[in-house]
Amino acid sequence: DCNDSNNTVNPGATETCNGLDDDCDGDTDEEATDAISFYTDTDGDGFGDDTTLQESCTVPNNAALLGGDCDDTQASVNPVAIEICDGNDNDCNGQIDDSAVNESLWYIDDDEDGYGDPTQSIYACEEELGYSNNALDCDDTQAAVSPDANEIENGIDDNCDGLIDEGTPGFDNDGDG
């Protein structure tokens, strides 16, 4: 017995966070059953690196009670961060730039004429192959039909202005039928 004046201190006692050598092994508060788990938090964002889990009776400075930080060198990267288009996994969910708040709207461009279909779109950080940043195509199945096409007499709206064959010899310019 290393402290005969305290009946909770003896070689068979369990070590707790109380500043005493409860189990009489010469160490104080080591492997205490009520120790606090914490992680090193280098960037000070309140989340620590999961690989740095430690236990102690007191939590030191630059430590966090929560883990999950996938980049402990950047305070803007942690499990509650907002995902933005920057090539990083800001919210530590294992995916880069997913559902980022600053994604752009892209329209499918099946005919690859540089003009997108206004009825088919996606949000993404960067333009993907087969997409356009505009929704000006009136027929995304024909590359010859787009806002910059010349109108020809063929019974379709080649230049997407809402008129068919305007300015061609067969067009009814005065609208009299």
CSV table of N, CA and C in Angstrom, one decimal:
chain,number,residue,atom,x,y,z
A,1,ASP,N,0.9,-1.2,0.0
A,1,ASP,CA,0.0,0.0,0.0
A,1,ASP,C,0.9,1.2,0.0
A,2,CYS,N,0.7,2.1,-1.0
A,2,CYS,CA,1.6,3.2,-1.1
A,2,CYS,C,1.0,4.5,-0.4
A,3,ASN,N,-0.2,4.4,0.0
A,3,ASN,CA,-0.8,5.5,0.8
A,3,ASN,C,-1.8,4.9,1.8
A,4,ASP,N,-1.3,4.6,2.9
A,4,ASP,CA,-2.1,3.9,3.9
A,4,ASP,C,-3.2,4.8,4.5
A,5,SER,N,-3.1,6.1,4.3
A,5,SER,CA,-4.1,7.1,4.8
A,5,SER,C,-5.3,7.2,3.9
A,6,ASN,N,-5.3,6.6,2.7
A,6,ASN,CA,-6.4,6.6,1.7
A,6,ASN,C,-6.8,5.2,1.4
A,7,ASN,N,-8.0,4.8,1.7
A,7,ASN,CA,-8.4,3.4,1.5
A,7,ASN,C,-8.7,3.1,0.0
A,8,THR,N,-8.8,4.1,-0.8
A,8,THR,CA,-9.0,3.9,-2.3
A,8,THR,C,-7.7,3.7,-3.0
A,9,VAL,N,-6.6,3.9,-2.4
A,9,VAL,CA,-5.3,3.7,-3.0
A,9,VAL,C,-4.7,2.5,-2.5
A,10,ASN,N,-4.4,1.5,-3.4
A,10,ASN,CA,-3.8,0.2,-3.0
A,10,ASN,C,-3.4,-0.5,-4.3
A,11,PRO,N,-2.6,-1.5,-4.2
A,11,PRO,CA,-2.1,-2.2,-5.4
A,11,PRO,C,-3.2,-2.8,-6.3
A,12,GLY,N,-4.4,-3.0,-5.8
A,12,GLY,CA,-5.5,-3.6,-6.5
A,12,GLY,C,-6.5,-2.6,-7.1
A,13,ALA,N,-6.2,-1.3,-6.8
A,13,ALA,CA,-7.2,-0.3,-7.2
A,13,ALA,C,-7.1,0.0,-8.7
A,14,THR,N,-8.2,0.6,-9.2
A,14,THR,CA,-8.2,1.0,-10.7
A,14,THR,C,-7.7,2.4,-10.7
A,15,GLU,N,-6.9,2.7,-11.7
A,15,GLU,CA,-6.4,4.1,-11.9
A,15,GLU,C,-7.4,5.0,-12.5
A,16,THR,N,-7.7,6.1,-11.9
A,16,THR,CA,-8.6,7.1,-12.4
A,16,THR,C,-7.9,8.5,-12.4
A,17,CYS,N,-8.6,9.4,-13.1
A,17,CYS,CA,-8.1,10.8,-13.2
A,17,CYS,C,-8.3,11.6,-11.9
A,18,ASN,N,-7.4,11.5,-11.0
A,18,ASN,CA,-7.6,12.2,-9.7
A,18,ASN,C,-6.3,12.7,-9.1
A,19,GLY,N,-5.2,12.6,-9.9
A,19,GLY,CA,-3.9,13.1,-9.4
A,19,GLY,C,-3.2,12.2,-8.4
A,20,LEU,N,-3.7,11.0,-8.2
A,20,LEU,CA,-3.2,10.1,-7.3
A,20,LEU,C,-2.6,8.8,-8.0
A,21,ASP,N,-1.7,8.2,-7.4
A,21,ASP,CA,-1.2,6.9,-7.9
A,21,ASP,C,-2.1,5.8,-7.3
A,22,ASP,N,-3.3,5.7,-7.8
A,22,ASP,CA,-4.3,4.8,-7.3
A,22,ASP,C,-3.9,3.3,-7.1
A,23,ASP,N,-3.1,2.8,-8.1
A,23,ASP,CA,-2.7,1.4,-8.1
A,23,ASP,C,-1.3,1.1,-7.6
A,24,CYS,N,-0.7,2.2,-7.0
A,24,CYS,CA,0.6,2.0,-6.3
A,24,CYS,C,1.7,1.5,-7.3
A,25,ASP,N,1.7,1.9,-8.6
A,25,ASP,CA,2.7,1.4,-9.5
A,25,ASP,C,3.8,2.4,-9.7
A,26,GLY,N,3.7,3.6,-9.1
A,26,GLY,CA,4.7,4.6,-9.2
A,26,GLY,C,4.3,5.7,-10.3
A,27,ASP,N,3.2,5.4,-11.0
A,27,ASP,CA,2.7,6.4,-12.0
A,27,ASP,C,1.4,7.0,-11.6
A,28,THR,N,1.1,8.2,-11.9
A,28,THR,CA,-0.1,8.9,-11.6
A,28,THR,C,-1.0,9.0,-12.8
A,29,ASP,N,-2.2,8.6,-12.7
A,29,ASP,CA,-3.3,8.8,-13.7
A,29,ASP,C,-3.0,8.1,-15.0
A,30,GLU,N,-2.0,7.2,-15.1
A,30,GLU,CA,-1.8,6.5,-16.3
A,30,GLU,C,-2.9,5.5,-16.6
A,31,GLU,N,-3.3,5.4,-17.9
A,31,GLU,CA,-4.3,4.5,-18.3
A,31,GLU,C,-5.5,4.5,-17.4
A,32,ALA,N,-5.9,5.7,-17.1
A,32,ALA,CA,-7.1,5.9,-16.2
A,32,ALA,C,-8.4,5.5,-16.9
A,33,THR,N,-9.3,4.9,-16.2
A,33,THR,CA,-10.5,4.4,-16.8
A,33,THR,C,-11.4,5.6,-17.2
A,34,ASP,N,-11.3,6.7,-16.7
A,34,ASP,CA,-12.1,7.9,-17.0
A,34,ASP,C,-11.3,8.9,-17.9
A,35,ALA,N,-10.3,8.5,-18.5
A,35,ALA,CA,-9.5,9.3,-19.4
A,35,ALA,C,-10.3,9.8,-20.6
A,36,ILE,N,-10.0,11.0,-21.1
A,36,ILE,CA,-10.7,11.6,-22.2
A,36,ILE,C,-9.9,11.3,-23.5
A,37,SER,N,-10.7,10.8,-24.5
A,37,SER,CA,-10.1,10.6,-25.9
A,37,SER,C,-10.1,11.9,-26.6
A,38,PHE,N,-9.0,12.1,-27.3
A,38,PHE,CA,-8.9,13.3,-28.2
A,38,PHE,C,-8.0,13.1,-29.3
A,39,TYR,N,-8.0,14.0,-30.3
A,39,TYR,CA,-7.2,13.9,-31.5
A,39,TYR,C,-6.3,15.2,-31.6
A,40,THR,N,-5.2,15.1,-32.2
A,40,THR,CA,-4.4,16.3,-32.5
A,40,THR,C,-5.1,17.1,-33.6
A,41,ASP,N,-5.3,18.4,-33.3
A,41,ASP,CA,-6.0,19.3,-34.2
A,41,ASP,C,-5.0,20.4,-34.6
A,42,THR,N,-4.2,20.1,-35.6
A,42,THR,CA,-3.1,21.1,-36.0
A,42,THR,C,-3.7,22.4,-36.6
A,43,ASP,N,-4.8,22.3,-37.3
A,43,ASP,CA,-5.3,23.5,-38.0
A,43,ASP,C,-6.3,24.3,-37.1
A,44,GLY,N,-6.7,23.8,-36.0
A,44,GLY,CA,-7.6,24.5,-35.0
A,44,GLY,C,-9.0,24.6,-35.5
A,45,ASP,N,-9.5,23.7,-36.3
A,45,ASP,CA,-10.9,23.8,-36.8
A,45,ASP,C,-11.9,23.0,-35.9
A,46,GLY,N,-11.4,22.4,-34.8
A,46,GLY,CA,-12.3,21.6,-34.0
A,46,GLY,C,-12.4,20.1,-34.3
A,47,PHE,N,-11.7,19.7,-35.3
A,47,PHE,CA,-11.7,18.3,-35.7
A,47,PHE,C,-10.2,17.8,-35.8
A,48,GLY,N,-10.0,16.6,-35.4
A,48,GLY,CA,-8.6,16.1,-35.4
A,48,GLY,C,-8.4,15.0,-36.4
A,49,ASP,N,-7.2,14.7,-36.6
A,49,ASP,CA,-6.8,13.6,-37.5
A,49,ASP,C,-7.0,12.3,-36.8
A,50,ASP,N,-7.8,11.4,-37.4
A,50,ASP,CA,-8.2,10.1,-36.8
A,50,ASP,C,-7.0,9.3,-36.5
A,51,THR,N,-5.9,9.5,-37.1
A,51,THR,CA,-4.7,8.6,-36.8
A,51,THR,C,-3.9,9.1,-35.6
A,52,THR,N,-4.4,10.2,-34.9
A,52,THR,CA,-3.7,10.7,-33.8
A,52,THR,C,-4.5,10.5,-32.5
A,53,LEU,N,-5.4,9.6,-32.4
A,53,LEU,CA,-6.2,9.3,-31.2
A,53,LEU,C,-5.3,9.1,-30.0
A,54,GLN,N,-5.6,9.8,-28.9
A,54,GLN,CA,-4.8,9.7,-27.7
A,54,GLN,C,-5.8,9.7,-26.5
A,55,GLU,N,-5.4,9.4,-25.3
A,55,GLU,CA,-6.2,9.5,-24.1
A,55,GLU,C,-5.3,10.1,-23.0
A,56,SER,N,-6.0,11.0,-22.2
A,56,SER,CA,-5.3,11.6,-21.1
A,56,SER,C,-6.4,12.1,-20.2
A,57,CYS,N,-6.0,12.5,-19.0
A,57,CYS,CA,-7.0,13.1,-18.0
A,57,CYS,C,-7.3,14.5,-18.4
A,58,THR,N,-6.4,15.2,-19.1
A,58,THR,CA,-6.7,16.5,-19.6
A,58,THR,C,-6.5,16.6,-21.1
A,59,VAL,N,-7.2,17.5,-21.7
A,59,VAL,CA,-7.1,17.7,-23.2
A,59,VAL,C,-6.1,18.8,-23.4
A,60,PRO,N,-5.0,18.6,-24.1
A,60,PRO,CA,-4.1,19.6,-24.3
A,60,PRO,C,-4.5,20.7,-25.3
A,61,ASN,N,-3.8,21.8,-25.4
A,61,ASN,CA,-4.1,22.7,-26.5
A,61,ASN,C,-3.8,22.0,-27.8
A,62,ASN,N,-4.4,22.5,-28.9
A,62,ASN,CA,-4.2,22.0,-30.3
A,62,ASN,C,-4.7,20.5,-30.3
A,63,ALA,N,-5.8,20.3,-29.6
A,63,ALA,CA,-6.5,19.0,-29.6
A,63,ALA,C,-8.0,19.2,-29.8
A,64,ALA,N,-8.6,18.1,-30.3
A,64,ALA,CA,-10.1,18.2,-30.5
A,64,ALA,C,-10.7,16.9,-30.0
A,65,LEU,N,-11.9,17.0,-29.5
A,65,LEU,CA,-12.6,15.8,-29.1
A,65,LEU,C,-13.2,15.0,-30.2
A,66,LEU,N,-13.3,15.6,-31.4
A,66,LEU,CA,-13.9,15.0,-32.6
A,66,LEU,C,-12.8,14.7,-33.6
A,67,GLY,N,-12.9,13.6,-34.2
A,67,GLY,CA,-12.0,13.2,-35.3
A,67,GLY,C,-12.6,13.5,-36.6
A,68,GLY,N,-12.1,12.8,-37.7
A,68,GLY,CA,-12.7,12.9,-39.0
A,68,GLY,C,-12.1,13.9,-39.9
A,69,ASP,N,-11.1,14.7,-39.5
A,69,ASP,CA,-10.5,15.7,-40.3
A,69,ASP,C,-9.5,15.0,-41.3
A,70,CYS,N,-9.9,15.2,-42.6
A,70,CYS,CA,-9.1,14.5,-43.7
A,70,CYS,C,-7.9,15.3,-44.1
A,71,ASP,N,-7.8,16.6,-43.7
A,71,ASP,CA,-6.6,17.4,-44.0
A,71,ASP,C,-6.4,18.3,-42.8
A,72,ASP,N,-5.7,17.9,-41.9
A,72,ASP,CA,-5.5,18.7,-40.6
A,72,ASP,C,-4.5,19.9,-40.8
A,73,THR,N,-4.2,20.2,-42.0
A,73,THR,CA,-3.4,21.4,-42.3
A,73,THR,C,-4.2,22.6,-42.8
A,74,GLN,N,-5.5,22.3,-43.1
A,74,GLN,CA,-6.4,23.4,-43.6
A,74,GLN,C,-7.6,23.4,-42.8
A,75,ALA,N,-7.9,24.6,-42.1
A,75,ALA,CA,-9.0,24.7,-41.3
A,75,ALA,C,-10.3,24.7,-42.1
A,76,SER,N,-10.3,25.0,-43.4
A,76,SER,CA,-11.5,25.0,-44.2
A,76,SER,C,-11.8,23.6,-44.7
A,77,VAL,N,-11.1,22.6,-44.3
A,77,VAL,CA,-11.4,21.2,-44.6
A,77,VAL,C,-11.7,20.4,-43.4
A,78,ASN,N,-12.9,20.0,-43.2
A,78,ASN,CA,-13.3,19.2,-42.1
A,78,ASN,C,-14.7,18.6,-42.3
A,79,PRO,N,-15.2,17.7,-41.5
A,79,PRO,CA,-16.5,17.0,-41.8
A,79,PRO,C,-17.7,17.9,-41.9
A,80,VAL,N,-17.7,19.1,-41.4
A,80,VAL,CA,-18.8,20.0,-41.5
A,80,VAL,C,-18.6,21.2,-42.5
A,81,ALA,N,-17.5,21.1,-43.2
A,81,ALA,CA,-17.2,22.2,-44.1
A,81,ALA,C,-18.1,22.1,-45.4
A,82,ILE,N,-18.3,23.2,-46.0
A,82,ILE,CA,-19.1,23.3,-47.2
A,82,ILE,C,-18.2,22.9,-48.4
A,83,GLU,N,-18.7,22.0,-49.2
A,83,GLU,CA,-17.9,21.6,-50.4
A,83,GLU,C,-18.0,22.7,-51.5
A,84,ILE,N,-16.8,23.0,-52.0
A,84,ILE,CA,-16.7,24.0,-53.1
A,84,ILE,C,-15.9,23.4,-54.2
A,85,CYS,N,-16.0,24.0,-55.4
A,85,CYS,CA,-15.2,23.5,-56.6
A,85,CYS,C,-13.8,24.0,-56.4
A,86,ASP,N,-12.9,23.2,-55.9
A,86,ASP,CA,-11.5,23.6,-55.7
A,86,ASP,C,-10.5,22.4,-55.9
A,87,GLY,N,-11.1,21.2,-56.2
A,87,GLY,CA,-10.2,20.1,-56.4
A,87,GLY,C,-9.9,19.4,-55.0
A,88,ASN,N,-10.5,19.8,-53.9
A,88,ASN,CA,-10.3,19.2,-52.6
A,88,ASN,C,-11.6,18.5,-52.1
A,89,ASP,N,-11.4,17.6,-51.2
A,89,ASP,CA,-12.5,17.0,-50.5
A,89,ASP,C,-12.8,17.9,-49.2
A,90,ASN,N,-13.5,19.0,-49.4
A,90,ASN,CA,-13.6,19.9,-48.3
A,90,ASN,C,-14.4,19.4,-47.1
A,91,ASP,N,-15.4,18.5,-47.4
A,91,ASP,CA,-16.2,18.0,-46.3
A,91,ASP,C,-15.8,16.6,-45.8
A,92,CYS,N,-14.7,16.1,-46.2
A,92,CYS,CA,-14.1,14.9,-45.8
A,92,CYS,C,-15.0,13.7,-45.9
A,93,ASN,N,-15.8,13.6,-47.0
A,93,ASN,CA,-16.7,12.5,-47.3
A,93,ASN,C,-16.1,11.5,-48.3
A,94,GLY,N,-14.8,11.7,-48.7
A,94,GLY,CA,-14.1,10.8,-49.6
A,94,GLY,C,-14.3,11.1,-51.0
A,95,GLN,N,-15.1,12.2,-51.4
A,95,GLN,CA,-15.3,12.6,-52.7
A,95,GLN,C,-14.9,14.0,-53.0
A,96,ILE,N,-14.3,14.3,-54.1
A,96,ILE,CA,-13.8,15.6,-54.4
A,96,ILE,C,-14.8,16.4,-55.2
A,97,ASP,N,-15.1,17.6,-54.8
A,97,ASP,CA,-16.0,18.5,-55.5
A,97,ASP,C,-17.4,18.0,-55.7
A,98,ASP,N,-17.9,17.1,-54.8
A,98,ASP,CA,-19.3,16.5,-55.0
A,98,ASP,C,-20.3,17.5,-54.4
A,99,SER,N,-21.3,17.8,-55.2
A,99,SER,CA,-22.4,18.7,-54.7
A,99,SER,C,-21.9,20.0,-54.2
A,100,ALA,N,-20.9,20.5,-54.9
A,100,ALA,CA,-20.3,21.8,-54.4
A,100,ALA,C,-21.3,22.9,-54.6
A,101,VAL,N,-21.2,23.9,-53.7
A,101,VAL,CA,-22.2,25.0,-53.7
A,101,VAL,C,-22.0,25.9,-54.9
A,102,ASN,N,-20.8,25.9,-55.5
A,102,ASN,CA,-20.5,26.8,-56.6
A,102,ASN,C,-20.4,26.1,-57.9
A,103,GLU,N,-21.1,25.0,-58.1
A,103,GLU,CA,-21.1,24.2,-59.3
A,103,GLU,C,-21.9,25.1,-60.4
A,104,SER,N,-21.6,24.9,-61.6
A,104,SER,CA,-22.2,25.5,-62.7
A,104,SER,C,-23.2,24.6,-63.4
A,105,LEU,N,-24.2,25.2,-64.1
A,105,LEU,CA,-25.2,24.5,-64.8
A,105,LEU,C,-24.7,24.2,-66.2
A,106,TRP,N,-24.7,23.0,-66.6
A,106,TRP,CA,-24.2,22.6,-68.0
A,106,TRP,C,-25.4,21.8,-68.7
A,107,TYR,N,-25.5,22.1,-70.0
A,107,TYR,CA,-26.6,21.5,-70.8
A,107,TYR,C,-26.0,20.5,-71.7
A,108,ILE,N,-26.7,19.4,-71.9
A,108,ILE,CA,-26.2,18.3,-72.8
A,108,ILE,C,-26.1,18.8,-74.2
A,109,ASP,N,-25.1,18.5,-74.9
A,109,ASP,CA,-24.9,18.9,-76.3
A,109,ASP,C,-24.6,17.7,-77.1
A,110,ASP,N,-25.7,16.9,-77.4
A,110,ASP,CA,-25.5,15.6,-78.1
A,110,ASP,C,-25.0,15.8,-79.5
A,111,ASP,N,-25.3,16.9,-80.2
A,111,ASP,CA,-24.8,17.0,-81.6
A,111,ASP,C,-23.5,17.7,-81.6
A,112,GLU,N,-22.9,18.1,-80.5
A,112,GLU,CA,-21.6,18.7,-80.3
A,112,GLU,C,-21.4,19.9,-81.2
A,113,ASP,N,-22.5,20.8,-81.3
A,113,ASP,CA,-22.4,22.0,-82.0
A,113,ASP,C,-22.0,23.2,-81.2
A,114,GLY,N,-21.8,23.0,-79.9
A,114,GLY,CA,-21.5,24.1,-79.0
A,114,GLY,C,-22.7,24.7,-78.3
A,115,TYR,N,-23.9,24.2,-78.6
A,115,TYR,CA,-25.1,24.7,-78.1
A,115,TYR,C,-25.8,23.6,-77.4
A,116,GLY,N,-26.3,23.8,-76.1
A,116,GLY,CA,-26.9,22.8,-75.3
A,116,GLY,C,-28.4,22.7,-75.4
A,117,ASP,N,-28.9,21.6,-75.0
A,117,ASP,CA,-30.4,21.3,-75.0
A,117,ASP,C,-31.0,21.9,-73.7
A,118,PRO,N,-31.9,22.8,-73.8
A,118,PRO,CA,-32.4,23.4,-72.6
A,118,PRO,C,-33.2,22.4,-71.7
A,119,THR,N,-33.6,21.3,-72.2
A,119,THR,CA,-34.4,20.3,-71.4
A,119,THR,C,-33.5,19.3,-70.6
A,120,GLN,N,-32.2,19.3,-70.9
A,120,GLN,CA,-31.3,18.3,-70.2
A,120,GLN,C,-30.1,19.0,-69.7
A,121,SER,N,-30.0,19.0,-68.3
A,121,SER,CA,-28.8,19.7,-67.7
A,121,SER,C,-28.3,18.9,-66.5
A,122,ILE,N,-27.1,19.3,-66.1
A,122,ILE,CA,-26.5,18.8,-64.9
A,122,ILE,C,-25.8,20.0,-64.2
A,123,TYR,N,-25.5,19.8,-62.9
A,123,TYR,CA,-24.6,20.7,-62.2
A,123,TYR,C,-23.3,20.0,-62.0
A,124,ALA,N,-22.2,20.7,-62.3
A,124,ALA,CA,-20.8,20.2,-62.2
A,124,ALA,C,-19.9,21.3,-62.0
A,125,CYS,N,-18.7,21.0,-61.5
A,125,CYS,CA,-17.7,22.1,-61.3
A,125,CYS,C,-17.0,22.5,-62.6
A,126,GLU,N,-16.9,21.5,-63.5
A,126,GLU,CA,-16.2,21.8,-64.8
A,126,GLU,C,-17.1,21.2,-65.9
A,127,GLU,N,-16.9,21.8,-67.1
A,127,GLU,CA,-17.6,21.4,-68.2
A,127,GLU,C,-17.2,20.0,-68.6
A,128,GLU,N,-18.1,19.1,-68.7
A,128,GLU,CA,-17.8,17.7,-69.1
A,128,GLU,C,-18.0,17.5,-70.6
A,129,LEU,N,-17.3,16.6,-71.2
A,129,LEU,CA,-17.4,16.3,-72.6
A,129,LEU,C,-18.9,16.0,-72.9
A,130,GLY,N,-19.3,16.6,-74.0
A,130,GLY,CA,-20.7,16.5,-74.4
A,130,GLY,C,-21.7,17.4,-73.8
A,131,TYR,N,-21.2,18.5,-73.1
A,131,TYR,CA,-22.0,19.5,-72.5
A,131,TYR,C,-21.6,20.9,-72.9
A,132,SER,N,-22.5,21.8,-72.7
A,132,SER,CA,-22.3,23.2,-73.1
A,132,SER,C,-22.8,24.1,-71.9
A,133,ASN,N,-22.2,25.3,-71.9
A,133,ASN,CA,-22.7,26.2,-70.8
A,133,ASN,C,-23.9,27.0,-71.2
A,134,ASN,N,-24.5,26.8,-72.4
A,134,ASN,CA,-25.7,27.5,-72.8
A,134,ASN,C,-26.8,26.5,-73.2
A,135,ALA,N,-28.0,27.1,-73.2
A,135,ALA,CA,-29.2,26.2,-73.5
A,135,ALA,C,-29.9,26.8,-74.7
A,136,LEU,N,-29.1,27.1,-75.8
A,136,LEU,CA,-29.7,27.8,-77.0
A,136,LEU,C,-30.0,26.9,-78.1
A,137,ASP,N,-29.7,25.6,-78.1
A,137,ASP,CA,-30.0,24.7,-79.2
A,137,ASP,C,-31.5,24.3,-79.3
A,138,CYS,N,-32.1,24.5,-80.5
A,138,CYS,CA,-33.5,24.2,-80.6
A,138,CYS,C,-33.7,22.8,-81.2
A,139,ASP,N,-32.6,22.1,-81.6
A,139,ASP,CA,-32.6,20.7,-82.1
A,139,ASP,C,-31.3,20.1,-81.9
A,140,ASP,N,-31.1,19.4,-80.7
A,140,ASP,CA,-29.8,18.9,-80.3
A,140,ASP,C,-29.5,17.6,-81.0
A,141,THR,N,-30.3,17.2,-82.0
A,141,THR,CA,-29.9,16.0,-82.8
A,141,THR,C,-29.3,16.3,-84.1
A,142,GLN,N,-29.2,17.6,-84.5
A,142,GLN,CA,-28.6,18.0,-85.7
A,142,GLN,C,-27.6,19.1,-85.5
A,143,ALA,N,-26.3,18.9,-85.8
A,143,ALA,CA,-25.3,19.8,-85.6
A,143,ALA,C,-25.4,21.0,-86.5
A,144,ALA,N,-26.1,20.9,-87.6
A,144,ALA,CA,-26.3,22.0,-88.6
A,144,ALA,C,-27.4,23.0,-88.1
A,145,VAL,N,-28.1,22.6,-87.0
A,145,VAL,CA,-29.1,23.5,-86.5
A,145,VAL,C,-28.6,24.1,-85.2
A,146,SER,N,-28.4,25.4,-85.2
A,146,SER,CA,-27.9,26.1,-84.0
A,146,SER,C,-28.1,27.6,-84.2
A,147,PRO,N,-28.0,28.4,-83.2
A,147,PRO,CA,-28.2,29.9,-83.3
A,147,PRO,C,-27.3,30.6,-84.3
A,148,ASP,N,-26.2,30.0,-84.6
A,148,ASP,CA,-25.3,30.6,-85.6
A,148,ASP,C,-25.3,30.0,-87.0
A,149,ALA,N,-26.3,29.1,-87.2
A,149,ALA,CA,-26.5,28.5,-88.5
A,149,ALA,C,-27.2,29.5,-89.5
A,150,ASN,N,-26.9,29.3,-90.7
A,150,ASN,CA,-27.6,30.1,-91.8
A,150,ASN,C,-28.9,29.4,-92.1
A,151,GLU,N,-30.0,30.2,-92.2
A,151,GLU,CA,-31.3,29.6,-92.6
A,151,GLU,C,-31.3,29.2,-94.0
A,152,ILE,N,-31.7,27.9,-94.3
A,152,ILE,CA,-31.8,27.5,-95.7
A,152,ILE,C,-33.2,27.0,-95.9
A,153,GLU,N,-33.7,26.9,-97.1
A,153,GLU,CA,-35.0,26.4,-97.4
A,153,GLU,C,-35.1,24.9,-97.3
A,154,ASN,N,-35.6,24.4,-96.1
A,154,ASN,CA,-35.6,23.0,-95.8
A,154,ASN,C,-36.8,22.6,-94.9
A,155,GLY,N,-37.6,23.6,-94.5
A,155,GLY,CA,-38.7,23.3,-93.7
A,155,GLY,C,-38.4,23.2,-92.2
A,156,ILE,N,-37.2,23.6,-91.8
A,156,ILE,CA,-36.9,23.5,-90.3
A,156,ILE,C,-36.3,24.9,-89.9
A,157,ASP,N,-36.3,25.1,-88.6
A,157,ASP,CA,-35.8,26.4,-88.1
A,157,ASP,C,-34.3,26.2,-87.9
A,158,ASP,N,-33.4,26.4,-88.9
A,158,ASP,CA,-32.0,26.2,-88.9
A,158,ASP,C,-31.3,27.0,-87.8
A,159,ASN,N,-31.7,28.3,-87.6
A,159,ASN,CA,-31.0,29.2,-86.8
A,159,ASN,C,-31.6,29.5,-85.4
A,160,CYS,N,-32.6,28.6,-85.0
A,160,CYS,CA,-33.2,28.6,-83.7
A,160,CYS,C,-33.8,30.0,-83.3
A,161,ASP,N,-34.4,30.7,-84.3
A,161,ASP,CA,-35.0,32.0,-84.0
A,161,ASP,C,-36.5,31.9,-84.0
A,162,GLY,N,-37.1,30.7,-84.1
A,162,GLY,CA,-38.5,30.5,-84.0
A,162,GLY,C,-39.2,30.6,-85.4
A,163,LEU,N,-38.5,31.0,-86.4
A,163,LEU,CA,-39.0,31.1,-87.8
A,163,LEU,C,-38.5,30.0,-88.7
A,164,ILE,N,-39.2,29.5,-89.6
A,164,ILE,CA,-38.8,28.5,-90.5
A,164,ILE,C,-38.6,29.0,-91.9
A,165,ASP,N,-37.4,28.9,-92.4
A,165,ASP,CA,-37.0,29.2,-93.8
A,165,ASP,C,-37.1,30.7,-94.1
A,166,GLU,N,-37.1,31.6,-93.0
A,166,GLU,CA,-37.1,33.0,-93.3
A,166,GLU,C,-35.9,33.5,-94.1
A,167,GLY,N,-36.2,34.4,-95.0
A,167,GLY,CA,-35.1,35.0,-95.9
A,167,GLY,C,-34.8,34.1,-97.0
A,168,THR,N,-35.5,33.0,-97.2
A,168,THR,CA,-35.2,32.1,-98.4
A,168,THR,C,-36.3,32.3,-99.4
A,169,PRO,N,-36.1,31.9,-100.7
A,169,PRO,CA,-37.1,32.2,-101.7
A,169,PRO,C,-38.5,31.7,-101.4
A,170,GLY,N,-38.7,30.6,-100.7
A,170,GLY,CA,-40.0,30.0,-100.5
A,170,GLY,C,-40.7,30.6,-99.2
A,171,PHE,N,-40.0,31.5,-98.5
A,171,PHE,CA,-40.6,32.0,-97.3
A,171,PHE,C,-41.6,33.1,-97.6
A,172,ASP,N,-42.7,33.0,-96.8
A,172,ASP,CA,-43.9,34.0,-97.0
A,172,ASP,C,-43.5,35.2,-96.1
A,173,ASN,N,-42.8,36.2,-96.7
A,173,ASN,CA,-42.3,37.4,-96.0
A,173,ASN,C,-43.5,38.3,-95.5
A,174,ASP,N,-44.6,38.3,-96.3
A,174,ASP,CA,-45.6,39.2,-95.9
A,174,ASP,C,-46.7,38.5,-95.0
A,175,GLY,N,-46.6,37.2,-94.8
A,175,GLY,CA,-47.5,36.5,-94.0
A,175,GLY,C,-48.9,36.3,-94.5
A,176,ASP,N,-49.1,36.4,-95.8
A,176,ASP,CA,-50.4,36.2,-96.4
A,176,ASP,C,-50.7,34.8,-96.8
A,177,GLY,N,-49.8,33.9,-96.5
A,177,GLY,CA,-50.1,32.5,-96.8
A,177,GLY,C,-49.8,32.2,-98.3
